[in-house]
Amino acid sequence: MVVVVFPIGVFALIKLNERYRREAAALAQAPASASLPTLTRNTVLVLVDSVDLAVIKALRYARSLRPVEVRAVHFMIDSKHAEVLRRSWESSVAADVPLEIIEVPDRRLRRASVELAARTAQESDSEVTILLPRRSFSITSRLLHDRTADAIAGAVSKLPHVAAMIVPFDVVEAIEELEAIEQGRAQPQQQYGVGTKP
C-alpha cells in the first residue's frame, strides 16, 4: 500500500508546488492594464434579479462609492418575471434608482454583461463597477443556487476600466432575525428597508 500511495502523493505535491509557483509568477507580472490611465469618474451598475434585501444592500453600497451614476440592470430572460420585477421595483424603496431592463433572448448572461460593461465604459468615459448581489444560504440549500455571479464577474473583469464585485448577503442571519422578530424577542433592524414606499 505504501509503495503505491507514497509515490502518487509525492507526485501530486510536486505538481501542486509547480502550480503555486506559476500562480505567484503570474501575479508578480505587471498586467497590460497597468499602463491604462485611471479615470476619475465611476459608473456603478447593480445587476438585479429580484427586489430583496440583498439588492437593497448592494444599492446602498453602490451609493457609498460616490459614483457619477448608479443604475440597476435586469437581464430579461422571462418577460413575465421582468414585468413583475418592474412593478415591484417602482413601489419599493429602490425606485429612486432607475431600473433598466435588457432583453437577452439567447440567455447568455455573461455575453450580455460583457457587452453592457464595455458599452458603458466607452459611452461614459469612466471606470465601471458592476455589483452582483449574492445571497449566502445554508449548506443544505446552497446546492440549489447556481454560481452565475462568479461567471459574470470573471468575464467582465477582463475588460479595461471595468471591475466586478460580489456583494454578499447572509440569508441565514436574516432568517434568524425574522424568527426572533416573529417570536417577539427582537425589534426589526431598519438597515435595509426593502418594503414599499410610505
mmCIF file of C-alpha atoms in Angstrom:
data_model
loop_
_atom_site.group_PDB
_atom_site.id
_atom_site.type_symbol
_atom_site.label_atom_id
_atom_site.label_comp_id
_atom_site.label_asym_id
_atom_site.label_seq_id
_atom_site.Cartn_x
_atom_site.Cartn_y
_atom_site.Cartn_z
ATOM 1 C CA MET A 1 0.000 0.000 0.000
ATOM 2 C CA VAL A 2 2.769 2.433 0.978
ATOM 3 C CA VAL A 3 4.718 1.611 -2.184
ATOM 4 C CA VAL A 4 1.683 2.568 -4.301
ATOM 5 C CA VAL A 5 0.286 5.566 -2.349
ATOM 6 C CA PHE A 6 3.566 7.314 -1.422
ATOM 7 C CA PRO A 7 4.844 7.935 -4.993
ATOM 8 C CA ILE A 8 1.401 9.201 -6.043
ATOM 9 C CA GLY A 9 1.326 11.570 -3.070
ATOM 10 C CA VAL A 10 4.826 12.891 -3.800
ATOM 11 C CA PHE A 11 3.952 13.415 -7.485
ATOM 12 C CA ALA A 12 0.760 15.289 -6.541
ATOM 13 C CA LEU A 13 2.660 17.562 -4.113
ATOM 14 C CA ILE A 14 5.323 18.347 -6.745
ATOM 15 C CA LYS A 15 2.631 19.281 -9.262
ATOM 16 C CA LEU A 16 0.841 21.393 -6.656
ATOM 17 C CA ASN A 17 4.067 23.219 -5.838
ATOM 18 C CA GLU A 18 4.660 23.912 -9.546
ATOM 19 C CA ARG A 19 1.145 25.288 -9.835
ATOM 20 C CA TYR A 20 1.665 27.627 -6.862
ATOM 21 C CA ARG A 21 4.940 28.861 -8.400
ATOM 22 C CA ARG A 22 3.249 29.588 -11.750
ATOM 23 C CA GLU A 23 0.413 31.440 -9.998
ATOM 24 C CA ALA A 24 2.896 33.524 -7.966
ATOM 25 C CA ALA A 25 4.851 34.374 -11.118
ATOM 26 C CA ALA A 26 1.678 35.384 -12.949
ATOM 27 C CA LEU A 27 0.581 37.636 -10.086
ATOM 28 C CA ALA A 28 4.035 39.266 -9.899
ATOM 29 C CA GLN A 29 3.932 40.332 -13.559
ATOM 30 C CA ALA A 30 2.790 43.840 -14.416
ATOM 31 C CA PRO A 31 -0.587 43.444 -16.143
ATOM 32 C CA ALA A 32 -1.222 45.038 -19.508
ATOM 33 C CA SER A 33 -3.961 47.162 -17.915
ATOM 34 C CA ALA A 34 -1.403 48.784 -15.572
ATOM 35 C CA SER A 35 -0.445 51.201 -18.350
ATOM 36 C CA LEU A 36 -4.049 52.347 -18.825
ATOM 37 C CA PRO A 37 -4.895 55.801 -17.479
ATOM 38 C CA THR A 38 -7.008 55.842 -14.319
ATOM 39 C CA LEU A 39 -10.314 57.576 -14.909
ATOM 40 C CA THR A 40 -11.591 59.723 -12.060
ATOM 41 C CA ARG A 41 -15.275 59.130 -12.796
ATOM 42 C CA ASN A 42 -17.068 55.960 -11.757
ATOM 43 C CA THR A 43 -20.326 54.482 -13.003
ATOM 44 C CA VAL A 44 -21.878 51.697 -10.916
ATOM 45 C CA LEU A 45 -24.188 49.058 -12.345
ATOM 46 C CA VAL A 46 -26.115 46.830 -9.929
ATOM 47 C CA LEU A 47 -27.342 43.620 -11.518
ATOM 48 C CA VAL A 48 -30.833 42.826 -10.291
ATOM 49 C CA ASP A 49 -32.925 39.662 -10.471
ATOM 50 C CA SER A 50 -35.420 40.498 -7.690
ATOM 51 C CA VAL A 51 -36.276 43.191 -5.164
ATOM 52 C CA ASP A 52 -34.988 41.908 -1.843
ATOM 53 C CA LEU A 53 -32.610 42.768 0.986
ATOM 54 C CA ALA A 54 -29.563 41.551 -0.950
ATOM 55 C CA VAL A 55 -30.270 44.004 -3.770
ATOM 56 C CA ILE A 56 -31.036 46.863 -1.365
ATOM 57 C CA LYS A 57 -27.707 46.258 0.383
ATOM 58 C CA ALA A 58 -25.893 46.331 -2.973
ATOM 59 C CA LEU A 59 -27.626 49.617 -3.882
ATOM 60 C CA ARG A 60 -26.600 51.185 -0.581
ATOM 61 C CA TYR A 61 -23.037 50.104 -1.155
ATOM 62 C CA ALA A 62 -23.186 51.486 -4.698
ATOM 63 C CA ARG A 63 -24.183 54.909 -3.377
ATOM 64 C CA SER A 64 -21.342 54.844 -0.837
ATOM 65 C CA LEU A 65 -18.848 54.678 -3.737
ATOM 66 C CA ARG A 66 -19.940 58.209 -4.730
ATOM 67 C CA PRO A 67 -20.300 57.413 -8.432
ATOM 68 C CA VAL A 68 -21.425 59.836 -11.102
ATOM 69 C CA GLU A 69 -24.248 57.418 -11.893
ATOM 70 C CA VAL A 70 -25.906 54.372 -10.313
ATOM 71 C CA ARG A 71 -28.043 52.138 -12.496
ATOM 72 C CA ALA A 72 -29.916 48.962 -11.727
ATOM 73 C CA VAL A 73 -29.939 46.463 -14.579
ATOM 74 C CA HIS A 74 -32.069 43.376 -15.108
ATOM 75 C CA PHE A 75 -31.253 40.939 -17.899
ATOM 76 C CA MET A 76 -34.642 39.782 -19.136
ATOM 77 C CA ILE A 77 -34.969 36.094 -19.913
ATOM 78 C CA ASP A 78 -38.614 35.781 -18.848
ATOM 79 C CA SER A 79 -40.854 38.722 -19.841
ATOM 80 C CA LYS A 80 -43.481 37.910 -17.199
ATOM 81 C CA HIS A 81 -40.883 37.889 -14.422
ATOM 82 C CA ALA A 82 -39.433 41.137 -15.764
ATOM 83 C CA GLU A 83 -42.837 42.830 -15.644
ATOM 84 C CA VAL A 84 -43.451 41.667 -12.064
ATOM 85 C CA LEU A 85 -39.962 42.904 -11.144
ATOM 86 C CA ARG A 86 -40.594 46.283 -12.766
ATOM 87 C CA ARG A 87 -43.840 46.785 -10.810
ATOM 88 C CA SER A 88 -42.189 45.652 -7.554
ATOM 89 C CA TRP A 89 -39.255 47.959 -8.202
ATOM 90 C CA GLU A 90 -41.446 51.001 -8.809
ATOM 91 C CA SER A 91 -43.266 50.503 -5.498
ATOM 92 C CA SER A 92 -40.139 49.766 -3.435
ATOM 93 C CA VAL A 93 -37.571 51.954 -1.680
ATOM 94 C CA ALA A 94 -35.201 51.206 -4.566
ATOM 95 C CA ALA A 95 -37.323 53.179 -7.051
ATOM 96 C CA ASP A 96 -35.066 56.260 -6.819
ATOM 97 C CA VAL A 97 -32.542 54.271 -8.894
ATOM 98 C CA PRO A 98 -33.699 53.707 -12.475
ATOM 99 C CA LEU A 99 -34.221 50.079 -13.465
ATOM 100 C CA GLU A 100 -33.002 49.223 -16.939
ATOM 101 C CA ILE A 101 -34.366 46.004 -18.462
ATOM 102 C CA ILE A 102 -32.238 44.449 -21.193
ATOM 103 C CA GLU A 103 -33.678 41.596 -23.213
ATOM 104 C CA VAL A 104 -31.396 38.542 -23.545
ATOM 105 C CA PRO A 105 -33.241 36.126 -25.845
ATOM 106 C CA ASP A 106 -30.306 33.703 -26.110
ATOM 107 C CA ARG A 107 -29.984 33.517 -22.275
ATOM 108 C CA ARG A 108 -26.230 34.177 -22.462
ATOM 109 C CA LEU A 109 -25.874 36.360 -19.390
ATOM 110 C CA ARG A 110 -22.080 36.517 -19.469
ATOM 111 C CA ARG A 111 -22.059 37.837 -23.020
ATOM 112 C CA ALA A 112 -24.786 40.371 -22.218
ATOM 113 C CA SER A 113 -22.858 41.537 -19.128
ATOM 114 C CA VAL A 114 -19.620 41.974 -21.078
ATOM 115 C CA GLU A 115 -21.395 43.941 -23.824
ATOM 116 C CA LEU A 116 -23.129 46.185 -21.286
ATOM 117 C CA ALA A 117 -19.918 46.842 -19.332
ATOM 118 C CA ALA A 118 -17.883 47.607 -22.465
ATOM 119 C CA ARG A 119 -20.581 49.893 -23.863
ATOM 120 C CA THR A 120 -20.980 51.746 -20.553
ATOM 121 C CA ALA A 121 -17.228 52.277 -20.149
ATOM 122 C CA GLN A 122 -16.961 53.634 -23.680
ATOM 123 C CA GLU A 123 -20.025 55.882 -23.567
ATOM 124 C CA SER A 124 -19.480 57.281 -20.075
ATOM 125 C CA ASP A 125 -15.678 57.595 -20.312
ATOM 126 C CA SER A 126 -15.496 56.343 -16.735
ATOM 127 C CA GLU A 127 -14.429 53.410 -14.661
ATOM 128 C CA VAL A 128 -17.302 50.922 -14.437
ATOM 129 C CA THR A 129 -18.033 48.916 -11.307
ATOM 130 C CA ILE A 130 -20.514 46.075 -11.571
ATOM 131 C CA LEU A 131 -22.048 44.942 -8.286
ATOM 132 C CA LEU A 132 -23.507 41.451 -8.108
ATOM 133 C CA PRO A 133 -25.662 40.714 -5.052
ATOM 134 C CA ARG A 134 -25.021 37.221 -3.723
ATOM 135 C CA ARG A 135 -27.250 35.517 -1.215
ATOM 136 C CA SER A 136 -25.344 33.234 1.183
ATOM 137 C CA PHE A 137 -27.520 30.243 2.017
ATOM 138 C CA SER A 138 -27.232 27.358 4.431
ATOM 139 C CA ILE A 139 -25.275 24.304 3.284
ATOM 140 C CA THR A 140 -28.443 22.299 2.612
ATOM 141 C CA SER A 141 -29.926 24.894 0.238
ATOM 142 C CA ARG A 142 -26.647 26.106 -1.308
ATOM 143 C CA LEU A 143 -26.726 23.304 -3.850
ATOM 144 C CA LEU A 144 -29.961 24.701 -5.292
ATOM 145 C CA HIS A 145 -28.347 28.020 -6.246
ATOM 146 C CA ASP A 146 -26.011 28.472 -9.201
ATOM 147 C CA ARG A 147 -22.804 30.471 -9.466
ATOM 148 C CA THR A 148 -23.885 32.888 -12.197
ATOM 149 C CA ALA A 149 -22.400 35.850 -10.296
ATOM 150 C CA ASP A 150 -18.949 34.229 -10.326
ATOM 151 C CA ALA A 151 -19.147 33.600 -14.067
ATOM 152 C CA ILE A 152 -20.251 37.175 -14.809
ATOM 153 C CA ALA A 153 -17.610 38.684 -12.501
ATOM 154 C CA GLY A 154 -14.877 36.643 -14.143
ATOM 155 C CA ALA A 155 -15.962 37.656 -17.637
ATOM 156 C CA VAL A 156 -16.404 41.423 -17.146
ATOM 157 C CA SER A 157 -13.251 41.825 -15.026
ATOM 158 C CA LYS A 158 -11.144 41.077 -18.115
ATOM 159 C CA LEU A 159 -12.292 44.336 -19.718
ATOM 160 C CA PRO A 160 -10.245 47.533 -19.353
ATOM 161 C CA HIS A 161 -11.693 50.080 -16.910
ATOM 162 C CA VAL A 162 -14.198 47.537 -15.592
ATOM 163 C CA ALA A 163 -14.258 45.886 -12.166
ATOM 164 C CA ALA A 164 -16.783 43.460 -10.719
ATOM 165 C CA MET A 165 -17.605 42.989 -7.068
ATOM 166 C CA ILE A 166 -19.812 40.392 -5.425
ATOM 167 C CA VAL A 167 -21.801 41.845 -2.520
ATOM 168 C CA PRO A 168 -22.695 39.039 -0.093
ATOM 169 C CA PHE A 169 -25.886 38.913 1.939
ATOM 170 C CA ASP A 170 -26.287 36.320 4.705
ATOM 171 C CA VAL A 171 -29.743 34.810 4.255
ATOM 172 C CA VAL A 172 -29.321 32.517 7.280
ATOM 173 C CA GLU A 173 -28.793 35.534 9.545
ATOM 174 C CA ALA A 174 -31.798 37.270 8.007
ATOM 175 C CA ILE A 175 -33.948 34.184 8.697
ATOM 176 C CA GLU A 176 -32.792 34.078 12.314
ATOM 177 C CA GLU A 177 -33.590 37.772 12.738
ATOM 178 C CA LEU A 178 -37.049 37.284 11.203
ATOM 179 C CA GLU A 179 -37.761 34.361 13.528
ATOM 180 C CA ALA A 180 -36.664 36.444 16.521
ATOM 181 C CA ILE A 181 -38.991 39.259 15.452
ATOM 182 C CA GLU A 182 -41.898 36.854 14.971
ATOM 183 C CA GLN A 183 -41.334 35.458 18.451
ATOM 184 C CA GLY A 184 -41.153 38.973 19.916
ATOM 185 C CA ARG A 185 -37.546 38.648 21.056
ATOM 186 C CA ALA A 186 -36.122 41.460 18.952
ATOM 187 C CA GLN A 187 -37.011 44.644 17.169
ATOM 188 C CA PRO A 188 -36.638 44.762 13.372
ATOM 189 C CA GLN A 189 -33.450 46.412 12.178
ATOM 190 C CA GLN A 190 -34.233 49.174 9.711
ATOM 191 C CA GLN A 191 -30.871 48.917 7.997
ATOM 192 C CA TYR A 192 -32.076 47.714 4.623
ATOM 193 C CA GLY A 193 -35.754 48.531 4.272
ATOM 194 C CA VAL A 194 -36.999 46.507 1.326
ATOM 195 C CA GLY A 195 -40.669 47.311 1.837
ATOM 196 C CA THR A 196 -42.892 49.588 -0.173
ATOM 197 C CA LYS A 197 -42.520 53.314 -0.098
ATOM 198 C CA PRO A 198 -44.618 55.119 2.542
#
